[in-house]
Amino acid sequence: MNKRYVMVHDENKCIGCQACNVACRTENDVPDGVARLQVRVEGPFGEMPNLHYSYARISCQQCEDAACIKVCPTGAAYRNDDGIITINKDKCVGCQYCVAACTYKVRFMNPVTRVADKCNFCTDTRLKRGEQPACVTVCPTNALVFGDANDASSEVAQIIATRATYRDKVHLGAEPRVYRIPAKKGGIAS
Ligand code: SF4
Ligand code: SF4
């Protein structure tokens, strides 16, 4: 069966520390001023002493219906054999069509390589070595879970089947593969 790699971000466990951002930057040589992954922190909400924040993962959503692939004139933006949308750097001509078309506005031009860049779940580095994406590995609260949703025994499949999750802007029809467990007031809990 084809793989369907997904990322789950538990917004209830997240503390907004940005360790995932830093690890991603190091693993993927992402220069300052741009990012493949950030956690957007908003708040505080509520009133003292019951304040809380919200944490949202901002990264490529690995869309099932990917606008970036549709508009790329050279095939540089493509879905690999593992079903992950990534980039063939040698084919990218820097036209930025994918940057303009990205449903979630998370594609960017890498100012060093001059190639369109974004999160690809570390597919050509860590995944190839049988390791988890860098962000998952460093998260101090285990807020990130990654795996093949088509494998019913995987942790991600079980989370999606049993927990309340949501995906960002599903009304846009891109069918994102980043799932989010919404935060409950009160902090870390499973
Ligand atoms: S490393 Fe984990 S806890 Fe820290 S910001 Fe990223 S997802 Fe949230
Ligand atoms: S989020 Fe943007 S870059 Fe990622 S697959 Fe969707 S359209 Fe492409």
XYZ file of N, CA and C and ligand atoms in Angstrom:
586
model
N 0.851 -1.201 0.000
C 0.000 0.000 0.000
C 0.884 1.248 0.000
N 0.468 2.293 -0.713
C 1.231 3.539 -0.723
C 1.288 4.151 0.663
N 2.417 4.804 0.916
C 2.551 5.484 2.202
C 1.794 6.821 2.173
N 1.341 7.206 3.335
C 0.729 8.533 3.479
C 1.310 9.158 4.740
N 2.508 9.743 4.568
C 3.174 10.339 5.715
C 2.440 11.600 6.163
N 2.220 11.693 7.459
C 1.563 12.869 8.030
C 2.333 13.316 9.271
N 2.109 14.566 9.645
C 2.647 15.121 10.886
C 1.466 15.496 11.780
N 1.583 15.152 13.049
C 0.591 15.590 14.027
C 1.267 16.563 14.979
N 0.663 17.715 15.178
C 1.160 18.696 16.149
C 0.136 18.800 17.265
N 0.549 18.371 18.443
C -0.343 18.457 19.605
C -0.185 19.842 20.220
N -1.148 20.706 19.930
C -1.064 22.100 20.390
C -1.290 22.208 21.898
N -1.718 21.114 22.476
C -1.889 21.082 23.920
C -0.564 20.835 24.633
N 0.319 20.066 23.979
C 1.624 19.770 24.560
C 2.661 20.829 24.223
N 2.470 21.534 23.108
C 3.473 22.500 22.633
C 3.650 23.632 23.644
N 4.924 24.029 23.814
C 5.216 25.150 24.715
C 5.838 26.321 23.949
N 5.872 26.217 22.623
C 6.349 27.334 21.812
C 7.831 27.626 21.920
N 8.623 26.628 22.287
C 10.053 26.858 22.557
C 10.874 27.086 21.292
N 10.360 26.689 20.129
C 11.026 26.840 18.827
C 12.219 25.909 18.656
N 12.362 24.895 19.502
C 13.431 23.919 19.293
C 13.282 23.245 17.932
N 12.051 23.019 17.520
C 11.799 22.392 16.215
C 12.294 23.283 15.088
N 12.061 24.561 15.206
C 12.517 25.543 14.229
C 14.040 25.516 14.127
N 14.701 25.518 15.269
C 16.168 25.542 15.287
C 16.737 24.252 14.699
N 16.166 23.107 15.077
C 16.653 21.825 14.568
C 16.466 21.735 13.059
N 15.325 22.205 12.578
C 15.046 22.211 11.137
C 16.065 23.067 10.405
N 16.343 24.218 10.959
C 17.275 25.167 10.347
C 18.668 24.529 10.224
N 19.072 23.820 11.264
C 20.385 23.180 11.261
C 20.419 21.999 10.301
N 19.419 21.144 10.394
C 19.387 19.932 9.563
C 19.352 20.269 8.078
N 18.617 21.327 7.741
C 18.357 21.598 6.328
C 19.072 22.837 5.793
N 20.043 23.341 6.557
C 20.822 24.506 6.116
C 19.923 25.663 5.709
N 18.952 25.970 6.535
C 18.029 27.074 6.238
C 18.643 28.378 6.760
N 18.888 29.361 5.889
C 19.545 30.594 6.341
C 18.620 31.499 7.151
N 19.227 32.459 7.831
C 18.446 33.431 8.598
C 17.511 34.192 7.661
N 16.375 34.615 8.202
C 15.446 35.443 7.430
C 14.359 34.657 6.737
N 14.528 33.329 6.618
C 13.502 32.457 6.036
C 13.383 31.228 6.935
N 12.312 30.465 6.764
C 12.124 29.297 7.628
C 11.271 28.247 6.930
N 11.659 26.978 7.110
C 10.804 25.876 6.657
C 9.719 25.590 7.686
N 10.023 25.916 8.934
C 9.119 25.571 10.028
C 9.212 26.621 11.118
N 8.064 27.090 11.555
C 7.996 27.951 12.729
C 6.761 27.549 13.530
N 6.767 27.883 14.813
C 5.553 27.729 15.612
C 5.075 29.131 15.963
N 3.865 29.438 15.482
C 3.309 30.768 15.742
C 2.678 30.778 17.137
N 3.138 31.708 17.948
C 2.631 31.826 19.320
C 1.707 33.035 19.389
N 0.496 32.823 19.865
C -0.448 33.940 20.013
C -0.987 33.976 21.436
N -1.262 35.154 21.933
C -1.797 35.310 23.280
C -1.050 36.394 24.031
N -1.233 36.547 25.308
C -2.072 35.673 26.133
C -3.556 35.935 25.938
N -4.341 34.857 26.154
C -5.794 34.953 26.141
C -6.308 34.754 27.567
N -7.488 35.248 27.839
C -8.089 35.069 29.156
C -7.689 36.176 30.106
N -7.969 35.937 31.362
C -7.674 36.933 32.387
C -6.859 36.296 33.493
N -6.046 37.129 34.149
C -5.238 36.637 35.265
C -6.147 36.017 36.322
N -5.760 34.889 36.931
C -4.500 34.170 36.695
C -4.637 33.071 35.645
N -5.714 33.087 34.876
C -5.983 31.981 33.946
C -5.645 32.371 32.509
N -4.399 32.740 32.296
C -3.949 33.112 30.958
C -3.511 31.868 30.199
N -3.686 31.876 28.877
C -3.147 30.797 28.056
C -2.764 31.339 26.694
N -1.935 30.555 25.991
C -1.424 30.924 24.666
C -1.875 29.873 23.660
N -1.779 30.212 22.384
C -2.021 29.206 21.344
C -0.745 29.028 20.525
N -0.550 27.801 20.044
C 0.663 27.446 19.299
C 0.251 26.753 18.009
N 0.689 27.286 16.870
C 0.310 26.702 15.585
C 1.561 26.437 14.749
N 1.673 25.218 14.237
C 2.812 24.881 13.365
C 2.598 25.514 11.995
N 3.580 26.301 11.558
C 3.553 26.928 10.236
C 4.626 26.251 9.390
N 4.207 25.476 8.412
C 5.148 24.758 7.542
C 4.364 24.239 6.349
N 5.072 23.671 5.385
C 4.376 23.027 4.274
C 3.386 22.011 4.819
N 2.179 22.005 4.249
C 1.111 21.116 4.727
C 1.042 19.805 3.944
N 2.001 19.624 3.024
C 2.034 18.376 2.235
C 0.645 18.067 1.648
N 0.139 19.033 0.892
C -1.226 18.945 0.354
C -1.407 17.730 -0.566
N -2.545 17.056 -0.423
C -2.892 15.997 -1.384
C -3.094 16.619 -2.769
N -3.734 17.772 -2.801
C -3.974 18.495 -4.050
C -3.068 19.728 -4.027
N -1.840 19.561 -4.484
C -0.790 20.550 -4.259
C -0.688 21.563 -5.398
N -1.023 22.796 -5.083
C -0.954 23.871 -6.083
C 0.470 24.073 -6.587
N 1.446 23.893 -5.719
C 2.840 24.132 -6.117
C 3.269 23.191 -7.239
N 2.821 21.945 -7.176
C 3.174 20.982 -8.229
C 2.488 21.361 -9.539
N 1.235 21.781 -9.428
C 0.468 22.097 -10.641
C 1.093 23.222 -11.441
N 1.658 24.221 -10.760
C 2.133 25.402 -11.492
C 3.606 25.319 -11.882
N 4.350 24.393 -11.298
C 5.792 24.344 -11.584
C 6.017 23.953 -13.052
N 6.683 24.795 -13.832
C 6.823 24.532 -15.269
C 7.892 23.503 -15.619
N 8.725 23.137 -14.654
C 9.847 22.234 -14.969
C 9.766 20.876 -14.277
N 8.783 20.686 -13.406
C 8.716 19.436 -12.643
C 9.640 19.435 -11.442
N 10.203 20.594 -11.111
C 11.088 20.663 -9.941
C 10.319 20.395 -8.656
N 9.097 20.911 -8.577
C 8.222 20.606 -7.440
C 7.496 19.316 -7.782
N 7.714 18.280 -6.979
C 7.124 16.991 -7.319
C 6.867 16.167 -6.063
N 6.088 15.092 -6.231
C 5.806 14.155 -5.138
C 6.702 12.938 -5.340
N 7.492 12.586 -4.331
C 8.435 11.481 -4.511
C 7.769 10.117 -4.279
N 8.556 9.059 -4.353
C 7.991 7.706 -4.267
C 7.348 7.424 -2.915
N 7.721 8.206 -1.905
C 7.108 8.052 -0.585
C 5.873 8.934 -0.426
N 5.484 9.621 -1.521
C 4.295 10.468 -1.458
C 4.547 11.827 -0.837
N 5.831 12.168 -0.642
C 6.172 13.444 -0.009
C 6.505 14.475 -1.085
N 5.930 15.663 -0.947
C 6.198 16.726 -1.924
C 7.523 17.387 -1.568
N 8.433 17.381 -2.541
C 9.756 17.925 -2.304
C 10.213 18.664 -3.561
N 11.504 18.959 -3.641
C 11.992 19.770 -4.758
C 13.227 19.131 -5.375
N 13.272 19.114 -6.691
C 14.488 18.728 -7.405
C 15.264 20.015 -7.680
N 16.307 20.248 -6.881
C 17.021 21.522 -6.956
C 17.598 21.775 -8.336
N 17.992 20.722 -9.016
C 18.618 20.896 -10.333
C 17.612 21.383 -11.375
N 16.332 21.113 -11.135
C 15.319 21.516 -12.120
C 14.709 22.880 -11.818
N 14.919 23.416 -10.616
C 14.298 24.691 -10.250
C 14.970 25.835 -11.000
N 14.147 26.648 -11.668
C 14.682 27.786 -12.426
C 14.418 29.110 -11.703
N 13.870 29.044 -10.500
C 13.690 30.250 -9.690
C 12.569 31.156 -10.140
N 11.585 30.621 -10.866
C 10.502 31.472 -11.397
C 9.540 31.937 -10.304
N 9.505 31.209 -9.184
C 8.671 31.542 -8.022
C 7.178 31.334 -8.246
N 6.809 30.611 -9.294
C 5.390 30.314 -9.493
C 4.829 29.564 -8.279
N 5.624 28.609 -7.777
C 5.154 27.802 -6.636
C 4.996 28.660 -5.396
N 5.881 29.627 -5.220
C 5.798 30.524 -4.064
C 4.476 31.293 -4.127
N 4.139 31.769 -5.316
C 2.903 32.539 -5.485
C 1.665 31.665 -5.329
N 1.764 30.404 -5.774
C 0.576 29.544 -5.805
C 0.326 28.806 -4.501
N 1.319 28.705 -3.647
C 1.193 27.885 -2.426
C -0.055 28.265 -1.627
N -0.891 27.295 -1.374
C -2.158 27.520 -0.675
C -1.943 28.089 0.722
N -0.861 27.673 1.367
C -0.626 28.071 2.760
C 0.467 29.123 2.909
N 0.977 29.623 1.776
C 1.991 30.702 1.783
C 3.205 30.324 2.643
N 3.675 29.125 2.441
C 4.835 28.656 3.210
C 6.037 28.333 2.327
N 5.885 28.491 1.024
C 7.050 28.313 0.136
C 7.831 29.607 0.083
N 9.132 29.493 -0.063
C 9.977 30.688 -0.114
C 11.187 30.410 -0.999
N 11.822 31.485 -1.423
C 13.074 31.330 -2.174
C 14.227 31.320 -1.181
N 15.040 30.289 -1.243
C 16.229 30.240 -0.394
C 17.233 31.253 -0.950
N 17.582 32.279 -0.158
C 18.435 33.349 -0.697
C 19.863 32.894 -0.984
N 20.254 31.758 -0.460
C 21.609 31.249 -0.710
C 21.632 30.357 -1.946
N 20.714 29.388 -1.992
C 20.720 28.433 -3.112
C 19.943 28.948 -4.318
N 19.095 29.970 -4.115
C 18.226 30.510 -5.189
C 17.237 29.466 -5.694
N 16.892 28.535 -4.816
C 15.941 27.473 -5.149
C 14.727 27.617 -4.245
N 13.540 27.297 -4.757
C 12.332 27.321 -3.937
C 12.455 26.250 -2.853
N 12.076 26.614 -1.635
C 12.337 25.737 -0.494
C 11.087 25.611 0.362
N 11.058 24.576 1.194
C 9.937 24.351 2.116
C 10.194 23.064 2.874
N 9.381 22.794 3.885
C 9.481 21.535 4.628
C 9.169 20.351 3.717
N 10.039 19.341 3.782
C 9.753 18.087 3.069
C 9.877 16.885 4.008
N 9.598 17.118 5.286
C 9.672 16.064 6.307
C 11.070 15.451 6.367
N 12.105 16.220 6.001
C 13.500 15.725 6.004
C 13.629 14.469 5.140
N 12.881 14.426 4.030
C 12.804 13.181 3.259
C 14.140 12.756 2.664
N 14.948 13.712 2.229
C 16.196 13.344 1.558
C 17.381 13.259 2.508
N 17.150 13.459 3.771
C 18.237 13.364 4.749
C 17.867 12.321 5.816
N 17.129 12.718 6.791
C 16.853 11.847 7.934
C 15.965 10.653 7.564
N 14.893 10.895 6.795
C 14.009 9.780 6.440
C 14.752 8.713 5.648
N 15.627 9.167 4.781
C 16.406 8.241 3.957
C 17.264 7.330 4.835
N 17.654 7.835 5.990
C 18.479 7.044 6.915
C 17.618 6.275 7.916
N 16.316 6.338 7.742
C 15.422 5.619 8.642
C 15.174 6.351 9.940
N 15.445 7.664 9.951
C 15.262 8.460 11.165
C 14.018 9.332 11.051
N 13.559 9.817 12.175
C 12.427 10.741 12.221
C 12.888 12.137 11.782
N 11.972 12.979 11.313
C 12.337 14.375 11.004
C 12.976 15.063 12.210
N 13.853 16.027 11.933
C 14.611 16.684 13.002
C 13.693 17.311 14.048
N 12.611 17.939 13.610
C 11.723 18.632 14.551
C 11.118 17.662 15.558
N 10.766 16.473 15.075
C 10.144 15.463 15.948
C 11.152 15.004 16.993
N 12.388 14.835 16.549
C 13.420 14.294 17.430
C 13.731 15.218 18.600
N 13.721 16.533 18.352
C 14.168 17.457 19.409
C 13.045 17.971 20.298
N 11.808 17.804 19.902
C 10.719 18.404 20.687
C 10.744 17.899 22.133
N 10.893 18.808 23.085
C 11.054 18.373 24.481
C 9.772 17.864 25.115
N 8.627 18.117 24.490
C 7.358 17.693 25.093
C 6.653 16.622 24.263
N 7.345 16.129 23.231
C 6.742 15.130 22.332
C 5.438 15.639 21.712
N 5.456 16.923 21.359
C 4.258 17.513 20.754
C 4.114 17.123 19.282
N 5.178 16.596 18.685
C 5.141 16.246 17.260
C 5.220 14.729 17.093
N 4.321 14.206 16.271
C 4.317 12.768 15.966
C 4.245 12.642 14.455
N 5.132 11.816 13.900
C 5.236 11.683 12.446
C 5.146 10.209 12.078
N 4.525 9.918 10.952
C 4.505 8.523 10.507
C 3.550 8.324 9.349
N 3.367 7.043 9.002
C 2.550 6.651 7.860
C 1.113 6.398 8.314
N 0.223 7.279 7.913
C -1.180 7.154 8.325
C -1.862 5.961 7.663
N -1.268 5.424 6.592
C -1.859 4.238 5.953
C -1.504 2.946 6.685
N -0.606 3.039 7.662
C -0.273 1.898 8.508
C -1.146 1.994 9.762
N -2.150 1.144 9.831
C -3.141 1.260 10.917
C -2.516 1.127 12.302
N -1.336 0.486 12.366
C -0.704 0.290 13.681
C 0.184 1.464 14.076
N 0.359 2.444 13.180
C 1.243 3.575 13.488
C 0.601 4.495 14.524
N 1.460 5.223 15.226
C 0.946 6.145 16.254
C 0.089 7.236 15.609
N 0.513 7.722 14.441
C -0.281 8.788 13.807
C -1.668 8.279 13.404
N -1.732 7.058 12.890
C -3.039 6.508 12.489
C -3.946 6.382 13.703
N -3.354 5.958 14.820
C -4.171 5.779 16.019
C -4.620 7.124 16.601
N -3.734 8.122 16.495
C -4.133 9.456 16.969
C -5.296 9.988 16.137
N -5.153 9.881 14.811
C -6.192 10.418 13.927
C -7.528 9.689 14.152
N -7.432 8.383 14.449
C -8.657 7.593 14.635
C -9.329 7.855 15.973
N -8.545 8.248 16.971
C -9.113 8.280 18.324
C -9.167 9.665 18.963
N -8.387 10.616 18.435
C -8.347 11.934 19.066
C -9.084 12.954 18.201
N -9.548 14.010 18.822
C -10.126 15.125 18.064
C -8.982 15.898 17.419
N -8.961 15.933 16.118
C -7.921 16.677 15.403
C -8.586 17.613 14.401
N -7.809 18.577 13.940
C -8.291 19.431 12.856
C -7.129 19.719 11.924
N -7.418 20.167 10.730
C -6.391 20.588 9.777
C -6.693 22.024 9.371
N -5.648 22.751 9.005
C -5.785 24.183 8.751
C -6.503 24.445 7.417
N -7.467 25.310 7.429
C -8.128 25.838 6.219
C -8.542 24.725 5.244
N -9.231 23.719 5.734
C -9.644 22.622 4.856
C -10.633 23.090 3.791
N -11.288 24.226 4.050
C -12.248 24.733 3.071
C -11.566 25.119 1.751
N -10.244 25.251 1.769
C -9.527 25.597 0.539
C -9.343 24.380 -0.373
N -9.607 23.189 0.162
C -9.653 21.991 -0.680
C -8.317 21.345 -0.993
N -7.250 21.760 -0.335
C -5.921 21.210 -0.659
C -5.641 19.891 0.069
N -6.465 19.520 1.011
C -6.303 18.276 1.768
C -4.919 18.170 2.427
N -4.653 19.043 3.386
C -3.340 19.043 4.047
C -3.091 17.788 4.875
N -1.798 17.442 5.002
C -1.396 16.254 5.775
C -0.775 16.627 7.121
N -0.991 17.830 7.570
C -0.587 18.203 8.932
C -1.853 18.253 9.773
N -1.884 17.386 10.794
C -3.028 17.307 11.695
C -2.677 18.008 12.996
N -3.674 18.603 13.613
C -3.452 19.385 14.831
C -4.416 18.909 15.917
N -3.852 18.709 17.089
C -4.700 18.409 18.251
C -4.921 19.740 18.960
N -6.148 20.205 19.032
C -6.388 21.545 19.571
C -6.050 21.641 21.047
N -5.552 22.811 21.439
C -5.170 23.022 22.840
C -6.397 23.147 23.719
N -6.271 22.571 24.905
C -7.266 22.802 25.939
C -6.625 23.726 26.953
N -7.388 24.558 27.562
C -6.813 25.449 28.566
C -6.187 24.626 29.682
N -5.000 25.022 30.079
C -4.430 24.353 31.230
C -3.107 23.679 30.975
N -2.664 23.593 29.723
C -1.302 23.161 29.486
C -1.144 21.720 29.097
N 0.002 21.143 29.452
C 0.420 19.857 28.920
C -0.454 18.737 29.478
N -1.021 17.979 28.563
C -1.807 16.797 28.922
C -1.934 15.953 27.674
N -2.180 14.707 27.812
C -2.327 13.876 26.621
C -3.785 13.499 26.435
S 9.819 21.854 19.676
Fe 7.839 21.024 20.265
S 7.221 22.286 22.000
Fe 8.864 23.401 20.988
S 7.786 24.789 19.615
Fe 8.293 22.930 18.426
S 6.461 21.658 18.613
Fe 6.305 23.213 20.189
S 1.574 23.866 1.561
Fe 2.270 24.981 -0.280
S 4.309 24.131 -0.715
Fe 3.281 22.691 0.677
S 2.303 21.145 -0.698
Fe 0.756 22.731 -0.216
S 0.919 24.179 -1.937
Fe 2.814 22.960 -1.961
